[in-house]
mmCIF file of N, CA, C and O in Angstrom:
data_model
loop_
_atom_site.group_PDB
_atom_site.id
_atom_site.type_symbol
_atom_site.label_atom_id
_atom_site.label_comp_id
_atom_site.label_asym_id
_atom_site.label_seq_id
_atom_site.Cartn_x
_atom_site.Cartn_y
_atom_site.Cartn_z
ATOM 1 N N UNK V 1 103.013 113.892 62.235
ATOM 2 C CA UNK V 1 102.903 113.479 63.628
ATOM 3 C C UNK V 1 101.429 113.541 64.043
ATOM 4 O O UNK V 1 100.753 114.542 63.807
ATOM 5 N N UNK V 2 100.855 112.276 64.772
ATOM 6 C CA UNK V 2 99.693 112.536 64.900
ATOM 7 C C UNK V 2 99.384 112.499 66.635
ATOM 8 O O UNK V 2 100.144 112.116 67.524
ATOM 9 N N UNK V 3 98.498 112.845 66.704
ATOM 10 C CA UNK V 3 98.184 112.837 68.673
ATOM 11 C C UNK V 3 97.754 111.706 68.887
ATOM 12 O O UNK V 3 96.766 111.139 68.420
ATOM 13 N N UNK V 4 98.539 111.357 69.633
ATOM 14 C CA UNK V 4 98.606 110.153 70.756
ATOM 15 C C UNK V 4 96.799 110.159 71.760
ATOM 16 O O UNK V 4 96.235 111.160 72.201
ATOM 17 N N UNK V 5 96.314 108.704 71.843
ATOM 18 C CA UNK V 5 95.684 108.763 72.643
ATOM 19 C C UNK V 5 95.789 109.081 74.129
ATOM 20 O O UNK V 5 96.636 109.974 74.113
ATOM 21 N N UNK V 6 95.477 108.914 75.300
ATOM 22 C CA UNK V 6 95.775 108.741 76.559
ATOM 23 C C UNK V 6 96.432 107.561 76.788
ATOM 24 O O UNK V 6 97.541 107.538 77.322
ATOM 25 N N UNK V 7 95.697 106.327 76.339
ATOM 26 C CA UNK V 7 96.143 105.052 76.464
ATOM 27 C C UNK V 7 97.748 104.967 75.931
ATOM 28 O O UNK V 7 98.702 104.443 76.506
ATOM 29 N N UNK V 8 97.710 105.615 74.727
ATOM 30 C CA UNK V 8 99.015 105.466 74.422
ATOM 31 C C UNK V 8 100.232 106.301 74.630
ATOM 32 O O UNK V 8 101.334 106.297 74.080
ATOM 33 N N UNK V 9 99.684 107.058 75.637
ATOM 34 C CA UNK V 9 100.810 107.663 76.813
ATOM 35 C C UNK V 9 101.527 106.800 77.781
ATOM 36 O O UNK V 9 100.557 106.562 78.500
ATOM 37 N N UNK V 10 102.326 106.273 78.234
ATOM 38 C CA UNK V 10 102.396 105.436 78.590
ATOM 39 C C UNK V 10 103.493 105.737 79.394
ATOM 40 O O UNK V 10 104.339 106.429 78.829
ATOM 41 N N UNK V 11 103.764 105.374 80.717
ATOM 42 C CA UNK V 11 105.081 105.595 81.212
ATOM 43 C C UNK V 11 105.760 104.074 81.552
ATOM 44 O O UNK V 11 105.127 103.250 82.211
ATOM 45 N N UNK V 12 106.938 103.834 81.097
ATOM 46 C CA UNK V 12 107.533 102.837 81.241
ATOM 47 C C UNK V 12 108.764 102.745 82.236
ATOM 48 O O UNK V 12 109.505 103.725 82.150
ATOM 49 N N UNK V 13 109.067 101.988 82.969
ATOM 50 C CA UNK V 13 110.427 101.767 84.068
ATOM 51 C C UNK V 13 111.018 100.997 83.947
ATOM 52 O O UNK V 13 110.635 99.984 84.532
ATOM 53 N N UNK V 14 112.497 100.865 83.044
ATOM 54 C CA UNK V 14 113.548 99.710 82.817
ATOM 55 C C UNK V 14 114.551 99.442 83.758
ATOM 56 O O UNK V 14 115.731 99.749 83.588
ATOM 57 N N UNK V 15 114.069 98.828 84.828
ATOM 58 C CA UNK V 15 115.125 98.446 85.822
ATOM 59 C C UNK V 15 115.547 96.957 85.942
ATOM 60 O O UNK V 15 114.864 96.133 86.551
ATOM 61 N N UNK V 16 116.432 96.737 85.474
ATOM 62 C CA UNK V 16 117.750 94.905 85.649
ATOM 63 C C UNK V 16 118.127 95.180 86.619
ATOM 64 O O UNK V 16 118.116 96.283 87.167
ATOM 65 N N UNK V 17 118.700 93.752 87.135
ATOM 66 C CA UNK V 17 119.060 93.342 88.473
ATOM 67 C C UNK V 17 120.949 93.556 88.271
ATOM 68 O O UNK V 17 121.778 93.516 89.180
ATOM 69 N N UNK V 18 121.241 93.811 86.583
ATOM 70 C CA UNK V 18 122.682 93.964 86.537
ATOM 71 C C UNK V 18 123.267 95.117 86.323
ATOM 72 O O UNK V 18 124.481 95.316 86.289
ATOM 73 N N UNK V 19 122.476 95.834 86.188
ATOM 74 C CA UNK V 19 123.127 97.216 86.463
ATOM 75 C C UNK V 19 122.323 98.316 87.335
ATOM 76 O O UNK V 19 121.256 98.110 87.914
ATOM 77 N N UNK V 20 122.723 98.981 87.321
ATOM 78 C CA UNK V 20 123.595 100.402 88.310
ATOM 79 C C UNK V 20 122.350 101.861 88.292
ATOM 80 O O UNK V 20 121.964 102.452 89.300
ATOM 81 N N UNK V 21 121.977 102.125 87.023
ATOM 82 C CA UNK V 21 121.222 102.590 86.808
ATOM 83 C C UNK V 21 119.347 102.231 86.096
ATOM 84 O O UNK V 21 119.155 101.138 85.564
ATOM 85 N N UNK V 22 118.714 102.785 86.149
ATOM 86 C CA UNK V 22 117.121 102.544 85.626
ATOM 87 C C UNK V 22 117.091 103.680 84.620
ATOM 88 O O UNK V 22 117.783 104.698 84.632
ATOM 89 N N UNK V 23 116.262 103.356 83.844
ATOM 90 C CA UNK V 23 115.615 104.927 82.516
ATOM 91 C C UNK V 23 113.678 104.427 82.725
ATOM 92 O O UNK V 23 113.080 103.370 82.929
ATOM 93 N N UNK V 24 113.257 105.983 82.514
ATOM 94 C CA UNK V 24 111.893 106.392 82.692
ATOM 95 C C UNK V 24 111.724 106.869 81.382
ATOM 96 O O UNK V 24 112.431 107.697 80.806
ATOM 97 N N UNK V 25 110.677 106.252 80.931
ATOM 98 C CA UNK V 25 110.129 107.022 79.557
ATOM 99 C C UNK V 25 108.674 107.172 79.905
ATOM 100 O O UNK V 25 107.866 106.274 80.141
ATOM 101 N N UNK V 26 108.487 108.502 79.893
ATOM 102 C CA UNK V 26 106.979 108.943 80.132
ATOM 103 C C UNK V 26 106.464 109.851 79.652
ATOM 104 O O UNK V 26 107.094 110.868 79.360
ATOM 105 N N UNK V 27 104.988 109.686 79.420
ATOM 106 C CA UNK V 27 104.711 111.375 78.889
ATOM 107 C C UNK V 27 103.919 111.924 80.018
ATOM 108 O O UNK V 27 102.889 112.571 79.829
ATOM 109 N N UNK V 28 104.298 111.720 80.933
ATOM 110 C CA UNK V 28 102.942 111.980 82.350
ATOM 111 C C UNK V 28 103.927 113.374 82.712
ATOM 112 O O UNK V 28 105.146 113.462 82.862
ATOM 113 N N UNK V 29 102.579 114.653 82.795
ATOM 114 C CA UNK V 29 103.355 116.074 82.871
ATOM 115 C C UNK V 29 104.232 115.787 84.169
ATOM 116 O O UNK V 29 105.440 115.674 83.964
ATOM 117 N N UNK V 30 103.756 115.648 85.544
ATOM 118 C CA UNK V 30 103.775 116.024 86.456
ATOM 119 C C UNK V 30 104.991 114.946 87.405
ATOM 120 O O UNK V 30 105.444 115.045 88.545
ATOM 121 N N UNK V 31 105.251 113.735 86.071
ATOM 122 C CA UNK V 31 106.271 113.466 86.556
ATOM 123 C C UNK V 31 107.880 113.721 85.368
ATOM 124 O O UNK V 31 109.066 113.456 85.565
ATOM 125 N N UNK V 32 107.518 114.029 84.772
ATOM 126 C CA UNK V 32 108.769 114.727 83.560
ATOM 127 C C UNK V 32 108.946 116.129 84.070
ATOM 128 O O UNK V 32 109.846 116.789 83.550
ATOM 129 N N UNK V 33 108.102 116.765 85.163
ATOM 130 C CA UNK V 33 108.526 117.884 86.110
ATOM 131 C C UNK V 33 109.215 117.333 86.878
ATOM 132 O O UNK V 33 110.257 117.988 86.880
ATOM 133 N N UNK V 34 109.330 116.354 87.698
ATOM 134 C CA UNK V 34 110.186 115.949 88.904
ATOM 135 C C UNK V 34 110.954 115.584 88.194
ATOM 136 O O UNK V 34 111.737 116.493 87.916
ATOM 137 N N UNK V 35 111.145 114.795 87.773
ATOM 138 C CA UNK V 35 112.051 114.142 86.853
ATOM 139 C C UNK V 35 113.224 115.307 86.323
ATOM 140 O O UNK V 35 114.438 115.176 86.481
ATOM 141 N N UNK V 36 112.537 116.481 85.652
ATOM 142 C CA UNK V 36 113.369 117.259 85.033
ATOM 143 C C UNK V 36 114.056 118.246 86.666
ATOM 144 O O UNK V 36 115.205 118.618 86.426
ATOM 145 N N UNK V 37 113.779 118.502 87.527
ATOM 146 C CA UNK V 37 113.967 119.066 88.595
ATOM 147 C C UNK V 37 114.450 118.393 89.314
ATOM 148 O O UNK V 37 114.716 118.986 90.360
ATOM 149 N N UNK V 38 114.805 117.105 89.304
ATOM 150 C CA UNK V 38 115.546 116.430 90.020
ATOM 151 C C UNK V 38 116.756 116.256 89.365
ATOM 152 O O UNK V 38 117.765 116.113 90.055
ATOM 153 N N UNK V 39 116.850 116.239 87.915
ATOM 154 C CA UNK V 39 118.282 115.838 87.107
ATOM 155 C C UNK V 39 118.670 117.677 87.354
ATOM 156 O O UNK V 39 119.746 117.752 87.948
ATOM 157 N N UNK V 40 118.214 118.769 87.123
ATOM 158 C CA UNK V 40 119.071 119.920 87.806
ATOM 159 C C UNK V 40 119.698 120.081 88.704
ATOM 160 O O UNK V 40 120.640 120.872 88.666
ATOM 161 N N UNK V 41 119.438 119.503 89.621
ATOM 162 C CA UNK V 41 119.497 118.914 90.803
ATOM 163 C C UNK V 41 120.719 118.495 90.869
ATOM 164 O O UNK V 41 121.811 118.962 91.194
ATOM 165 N N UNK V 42 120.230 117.340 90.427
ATOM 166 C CA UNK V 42 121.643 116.382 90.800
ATOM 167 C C UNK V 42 122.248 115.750 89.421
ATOM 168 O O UNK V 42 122.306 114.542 89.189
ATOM 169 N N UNK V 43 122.622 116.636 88.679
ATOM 170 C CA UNK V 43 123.035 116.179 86.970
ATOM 171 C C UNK V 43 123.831 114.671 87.379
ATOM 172 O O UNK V 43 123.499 113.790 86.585
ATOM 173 N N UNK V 44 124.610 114.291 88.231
ATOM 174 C CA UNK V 44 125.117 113.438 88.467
ATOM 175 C C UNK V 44 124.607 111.829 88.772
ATOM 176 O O UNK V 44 125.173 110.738 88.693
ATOM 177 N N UNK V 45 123.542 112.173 89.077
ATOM 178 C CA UNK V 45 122.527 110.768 89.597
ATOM 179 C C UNK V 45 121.416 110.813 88.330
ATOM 180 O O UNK V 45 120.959 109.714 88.014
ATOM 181 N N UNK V 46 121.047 111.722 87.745
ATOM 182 C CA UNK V 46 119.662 111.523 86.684
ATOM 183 C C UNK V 46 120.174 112.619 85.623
ATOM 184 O O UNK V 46 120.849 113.633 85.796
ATOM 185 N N UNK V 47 119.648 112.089 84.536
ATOM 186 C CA UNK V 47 119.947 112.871 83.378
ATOM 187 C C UNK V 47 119.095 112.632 81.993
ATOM 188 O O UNK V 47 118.776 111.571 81.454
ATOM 189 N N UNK V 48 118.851 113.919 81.627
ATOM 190 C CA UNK V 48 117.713 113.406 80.128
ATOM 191 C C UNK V 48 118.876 112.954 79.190
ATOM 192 O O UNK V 48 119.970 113.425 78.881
ATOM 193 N N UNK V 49 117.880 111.391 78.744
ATOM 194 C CA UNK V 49 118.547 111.216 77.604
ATOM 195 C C UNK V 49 117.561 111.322 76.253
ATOM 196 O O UNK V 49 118.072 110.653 75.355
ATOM 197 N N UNK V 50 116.827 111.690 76.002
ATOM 198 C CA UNK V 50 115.646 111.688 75.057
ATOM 199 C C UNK V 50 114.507 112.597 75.438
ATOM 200 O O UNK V 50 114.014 112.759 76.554
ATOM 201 N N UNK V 51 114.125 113.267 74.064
ATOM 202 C CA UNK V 51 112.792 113.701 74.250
ATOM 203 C C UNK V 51 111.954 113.647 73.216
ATOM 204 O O UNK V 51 112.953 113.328 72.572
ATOM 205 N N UNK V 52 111.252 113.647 72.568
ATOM 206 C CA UNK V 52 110.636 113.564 71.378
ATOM 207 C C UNK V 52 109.405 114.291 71.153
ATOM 208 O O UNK V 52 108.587 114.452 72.059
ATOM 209 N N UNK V 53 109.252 114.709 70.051
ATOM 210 C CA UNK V 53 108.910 115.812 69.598
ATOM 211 C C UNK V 53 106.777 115.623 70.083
ATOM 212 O O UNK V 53 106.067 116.613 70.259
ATOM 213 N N UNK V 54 106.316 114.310 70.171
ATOM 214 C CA UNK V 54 105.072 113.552 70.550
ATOM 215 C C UNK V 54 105.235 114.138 71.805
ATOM 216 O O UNK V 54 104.092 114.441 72.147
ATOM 217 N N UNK V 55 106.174 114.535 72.862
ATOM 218 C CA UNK V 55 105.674 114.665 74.334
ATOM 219 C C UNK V 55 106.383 114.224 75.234
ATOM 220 O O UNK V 55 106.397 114.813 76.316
ATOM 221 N N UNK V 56 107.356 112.774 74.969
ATOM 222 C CA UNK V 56 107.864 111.644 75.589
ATOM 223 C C UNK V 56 109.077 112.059 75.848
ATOM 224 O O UNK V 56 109.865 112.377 74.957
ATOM 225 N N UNK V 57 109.406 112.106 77.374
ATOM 226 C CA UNK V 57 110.685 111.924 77.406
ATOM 227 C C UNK V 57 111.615 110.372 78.246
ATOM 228 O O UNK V 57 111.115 109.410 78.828
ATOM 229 N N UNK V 58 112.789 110.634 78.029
ATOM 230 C CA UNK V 58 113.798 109.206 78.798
ATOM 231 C C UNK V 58 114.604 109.787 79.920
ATOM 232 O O UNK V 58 115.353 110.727 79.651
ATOM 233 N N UNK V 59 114.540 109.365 81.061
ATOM 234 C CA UNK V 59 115.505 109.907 82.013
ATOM 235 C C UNK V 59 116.419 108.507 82.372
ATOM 236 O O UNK V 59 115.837 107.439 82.560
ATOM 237 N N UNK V 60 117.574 108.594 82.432
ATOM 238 C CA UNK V 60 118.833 107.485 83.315
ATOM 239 C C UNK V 60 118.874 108.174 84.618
ATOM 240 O O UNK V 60 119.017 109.396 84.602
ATOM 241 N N UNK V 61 118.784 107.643 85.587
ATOM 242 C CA UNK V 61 118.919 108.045 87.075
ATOM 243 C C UNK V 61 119.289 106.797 87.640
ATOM 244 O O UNK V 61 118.677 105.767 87.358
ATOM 245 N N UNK V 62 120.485 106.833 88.610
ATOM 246 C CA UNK V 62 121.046 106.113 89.760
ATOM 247 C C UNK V 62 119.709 105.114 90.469
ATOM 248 O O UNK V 62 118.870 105.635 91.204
ATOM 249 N N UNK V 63 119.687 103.964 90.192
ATOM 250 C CA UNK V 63 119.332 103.063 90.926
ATOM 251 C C UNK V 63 118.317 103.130 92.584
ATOM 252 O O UNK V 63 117.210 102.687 92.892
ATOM 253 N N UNK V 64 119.349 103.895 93.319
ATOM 254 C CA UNK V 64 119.313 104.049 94.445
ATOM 255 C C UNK V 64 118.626 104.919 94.690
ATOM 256 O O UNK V 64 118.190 105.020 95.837
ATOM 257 N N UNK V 65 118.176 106.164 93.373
ATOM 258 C CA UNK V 65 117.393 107.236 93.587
ATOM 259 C C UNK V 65 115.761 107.040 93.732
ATOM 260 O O UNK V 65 114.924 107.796 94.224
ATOM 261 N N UNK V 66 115.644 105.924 93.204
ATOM 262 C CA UNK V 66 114.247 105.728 92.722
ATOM 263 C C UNK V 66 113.434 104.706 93.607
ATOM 264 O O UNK V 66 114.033 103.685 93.945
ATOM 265 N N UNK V 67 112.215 104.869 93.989
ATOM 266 C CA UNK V 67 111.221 104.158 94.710
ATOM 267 C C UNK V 67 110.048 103.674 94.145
ATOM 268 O O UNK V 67 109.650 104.042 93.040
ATOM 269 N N UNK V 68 109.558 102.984 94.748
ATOM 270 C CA UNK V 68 107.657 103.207 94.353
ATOM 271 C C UNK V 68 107.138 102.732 95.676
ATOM 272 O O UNK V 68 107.485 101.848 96.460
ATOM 273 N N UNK V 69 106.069 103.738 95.647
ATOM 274 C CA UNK V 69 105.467 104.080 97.316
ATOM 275 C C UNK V 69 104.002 103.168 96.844
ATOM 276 O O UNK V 69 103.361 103.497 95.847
ATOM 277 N N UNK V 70 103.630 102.068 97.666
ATOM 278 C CA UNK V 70 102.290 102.015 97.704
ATOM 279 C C UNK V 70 101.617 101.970 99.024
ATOM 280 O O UNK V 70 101.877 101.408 100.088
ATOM 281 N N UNK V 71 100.694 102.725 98.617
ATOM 282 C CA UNK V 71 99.740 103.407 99.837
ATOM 283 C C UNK V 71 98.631 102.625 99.969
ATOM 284 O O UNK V 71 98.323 102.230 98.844
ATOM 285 N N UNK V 72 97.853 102.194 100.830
ATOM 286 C CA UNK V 72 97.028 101.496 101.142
ATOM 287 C C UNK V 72 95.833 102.486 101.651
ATOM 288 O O UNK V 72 96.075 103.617 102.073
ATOM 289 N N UNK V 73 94.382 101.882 101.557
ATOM 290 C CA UNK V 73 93.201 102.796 101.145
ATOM 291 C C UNK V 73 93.171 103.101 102.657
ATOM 292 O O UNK V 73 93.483 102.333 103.566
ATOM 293 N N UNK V 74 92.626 104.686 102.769
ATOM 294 C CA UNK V 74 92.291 104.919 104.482
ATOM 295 C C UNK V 74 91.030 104.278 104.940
ATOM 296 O O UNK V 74 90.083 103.720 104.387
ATOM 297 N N UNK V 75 91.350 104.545 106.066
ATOM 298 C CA UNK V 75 90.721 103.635 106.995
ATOM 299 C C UNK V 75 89.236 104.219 107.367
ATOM 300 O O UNK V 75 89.607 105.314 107.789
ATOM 301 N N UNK V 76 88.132 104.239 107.472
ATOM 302 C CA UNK V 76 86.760 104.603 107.966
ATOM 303 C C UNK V 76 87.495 105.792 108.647
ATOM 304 O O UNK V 76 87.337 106.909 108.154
ATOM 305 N N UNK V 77 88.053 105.685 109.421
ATOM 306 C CA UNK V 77 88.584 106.001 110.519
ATOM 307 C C UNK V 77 89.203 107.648 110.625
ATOM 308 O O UNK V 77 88.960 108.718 111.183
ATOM 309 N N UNK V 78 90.176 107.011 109.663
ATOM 310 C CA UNK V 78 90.633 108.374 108.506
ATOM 311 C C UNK V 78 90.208 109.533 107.681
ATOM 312 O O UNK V 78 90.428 110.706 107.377
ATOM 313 N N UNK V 79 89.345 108.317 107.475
ATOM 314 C CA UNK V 79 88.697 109.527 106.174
ATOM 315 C C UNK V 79 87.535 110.250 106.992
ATOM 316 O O UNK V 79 87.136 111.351 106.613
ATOM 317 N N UNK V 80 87.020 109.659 108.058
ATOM 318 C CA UNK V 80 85.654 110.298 108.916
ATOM 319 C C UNK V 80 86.789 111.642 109.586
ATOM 320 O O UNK V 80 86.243 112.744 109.609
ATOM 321 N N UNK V 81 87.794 111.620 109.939
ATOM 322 C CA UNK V 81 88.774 112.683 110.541
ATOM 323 C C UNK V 81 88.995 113.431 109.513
ATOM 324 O O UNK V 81 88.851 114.619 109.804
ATOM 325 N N UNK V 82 89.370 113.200 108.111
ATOM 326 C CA UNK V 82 89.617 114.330 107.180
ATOM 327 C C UNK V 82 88.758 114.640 107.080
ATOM 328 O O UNK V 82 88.826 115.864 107.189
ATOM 329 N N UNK V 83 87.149 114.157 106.807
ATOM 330 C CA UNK V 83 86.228 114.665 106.614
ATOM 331 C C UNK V 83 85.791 115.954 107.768
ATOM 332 O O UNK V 83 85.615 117.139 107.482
ATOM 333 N N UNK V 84 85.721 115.532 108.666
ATOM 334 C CA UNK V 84 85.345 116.790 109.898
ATOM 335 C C UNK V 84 86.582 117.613 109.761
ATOM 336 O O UNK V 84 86.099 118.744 109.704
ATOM 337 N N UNK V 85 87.691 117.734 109.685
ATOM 338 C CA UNK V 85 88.927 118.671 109.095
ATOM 339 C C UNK V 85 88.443 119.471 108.290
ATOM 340 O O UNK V 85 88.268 120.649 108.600
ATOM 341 N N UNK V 86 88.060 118.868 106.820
ATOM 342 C CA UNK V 86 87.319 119.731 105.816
ATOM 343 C C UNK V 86 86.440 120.632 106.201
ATOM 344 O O UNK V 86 86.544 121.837 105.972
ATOM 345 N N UNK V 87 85.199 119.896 107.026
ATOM 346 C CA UNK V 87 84.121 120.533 107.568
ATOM 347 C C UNK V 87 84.671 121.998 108.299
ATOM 348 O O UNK V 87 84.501 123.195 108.064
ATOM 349 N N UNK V 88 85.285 121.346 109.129
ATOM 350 C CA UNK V 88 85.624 122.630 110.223
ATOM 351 C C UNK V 88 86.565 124.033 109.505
ATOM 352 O O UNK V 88 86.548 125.224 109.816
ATOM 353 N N UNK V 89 87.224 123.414 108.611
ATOM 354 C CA UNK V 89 88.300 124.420 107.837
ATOM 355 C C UNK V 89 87.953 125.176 106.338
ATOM 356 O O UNK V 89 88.740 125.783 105.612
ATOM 357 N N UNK V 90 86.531 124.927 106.142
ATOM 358 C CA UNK V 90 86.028 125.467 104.836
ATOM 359 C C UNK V 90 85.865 124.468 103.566
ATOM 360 O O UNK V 90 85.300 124.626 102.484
ATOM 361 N N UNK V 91 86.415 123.632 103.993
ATOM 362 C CA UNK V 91 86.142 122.446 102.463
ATOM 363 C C UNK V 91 85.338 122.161 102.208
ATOM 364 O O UNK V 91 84.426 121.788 102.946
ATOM 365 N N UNK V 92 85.350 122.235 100.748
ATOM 366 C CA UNK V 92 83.756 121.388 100.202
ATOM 367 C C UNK V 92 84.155 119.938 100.258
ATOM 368 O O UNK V 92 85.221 119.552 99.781
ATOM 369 N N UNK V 93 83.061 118.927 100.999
ATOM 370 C CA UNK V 93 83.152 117.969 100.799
ATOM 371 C C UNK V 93 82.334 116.966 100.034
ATOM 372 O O UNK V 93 81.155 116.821 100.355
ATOM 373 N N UNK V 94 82.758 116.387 99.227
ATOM 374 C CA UNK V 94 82.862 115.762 97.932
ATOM 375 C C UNK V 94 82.338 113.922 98.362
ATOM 376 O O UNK V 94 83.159 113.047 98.638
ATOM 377 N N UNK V 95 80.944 113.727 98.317
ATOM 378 C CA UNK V 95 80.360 112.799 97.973
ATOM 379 C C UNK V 95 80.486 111.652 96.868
ATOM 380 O O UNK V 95 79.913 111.693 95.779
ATOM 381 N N UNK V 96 81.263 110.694 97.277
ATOM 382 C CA UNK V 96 81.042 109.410 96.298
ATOM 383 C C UNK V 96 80.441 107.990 96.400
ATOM 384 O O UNK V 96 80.926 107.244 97.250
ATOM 385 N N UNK V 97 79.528 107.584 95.692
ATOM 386 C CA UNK V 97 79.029 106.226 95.487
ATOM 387 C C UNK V 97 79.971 105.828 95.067
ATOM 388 O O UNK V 97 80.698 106.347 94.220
ATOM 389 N N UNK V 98 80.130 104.427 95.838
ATOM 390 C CA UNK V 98 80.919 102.840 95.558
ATOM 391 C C UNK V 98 79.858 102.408 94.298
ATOM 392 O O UNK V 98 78.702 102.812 94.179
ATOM 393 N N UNK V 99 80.490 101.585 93.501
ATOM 394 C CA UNK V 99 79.775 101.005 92.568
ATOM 395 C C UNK V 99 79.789 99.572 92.610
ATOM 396 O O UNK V 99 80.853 98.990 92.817
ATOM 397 N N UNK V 100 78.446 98.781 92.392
ATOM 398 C CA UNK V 100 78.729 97.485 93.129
ATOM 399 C C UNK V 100 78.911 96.968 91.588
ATOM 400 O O UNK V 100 78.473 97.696 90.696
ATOM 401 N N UNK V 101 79.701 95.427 91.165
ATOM 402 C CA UNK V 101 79.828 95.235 89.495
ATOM 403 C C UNK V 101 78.657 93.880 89.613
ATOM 404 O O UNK V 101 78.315 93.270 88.600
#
């Protein structure tokens, strides 16, 4: 068995329009934690079906359980308010250059 790059970590989402349930194959830690804490959960809606010895696991979960959230970038507006938040509450705040291509 050899180690996987990053690239070839890969998380995949098999969802058809004809059935009932979706499966997740991922090696991303932090969602094979939810993932695994949600099928305790609710053994009935999500459940491991695979894991493999590389890292990767497969979850089947109910259709209805699953989302994808996209978030849109904050606003000047926003981020000038978290920023003085930070300020006022002890945060280090963290400087980044845009990069022009």
């Amino acid at each position: 068995m050899r180690k996987l790059s990053k690239y070839e970590k890969e998380t995949i989402i098999n969802w058809n329009e004809g059935e009932t349930i979706a499966s997740i194959y991922t090696f991303n830690a932090s969602l094979k934690r939810r993932l695994e804490d949600f099928s305790r959960k609710y053994p009935l809606l999500c459940r491991l079906e695979r894991s493999t010895p590389e890292g990767s696991v497969t979850y089947v979960l109910d259709k209805s359980r699953l989302s994808i959230r996209l978030v849109p970038p904050y606003s000047e507006e926003r981020l000038a308010t978290a920023r003085e938040y930070a300020k006022e509450h002890g945060f280090q705040v963290i400087q980044t250059e845009e990069k022009i291509a």
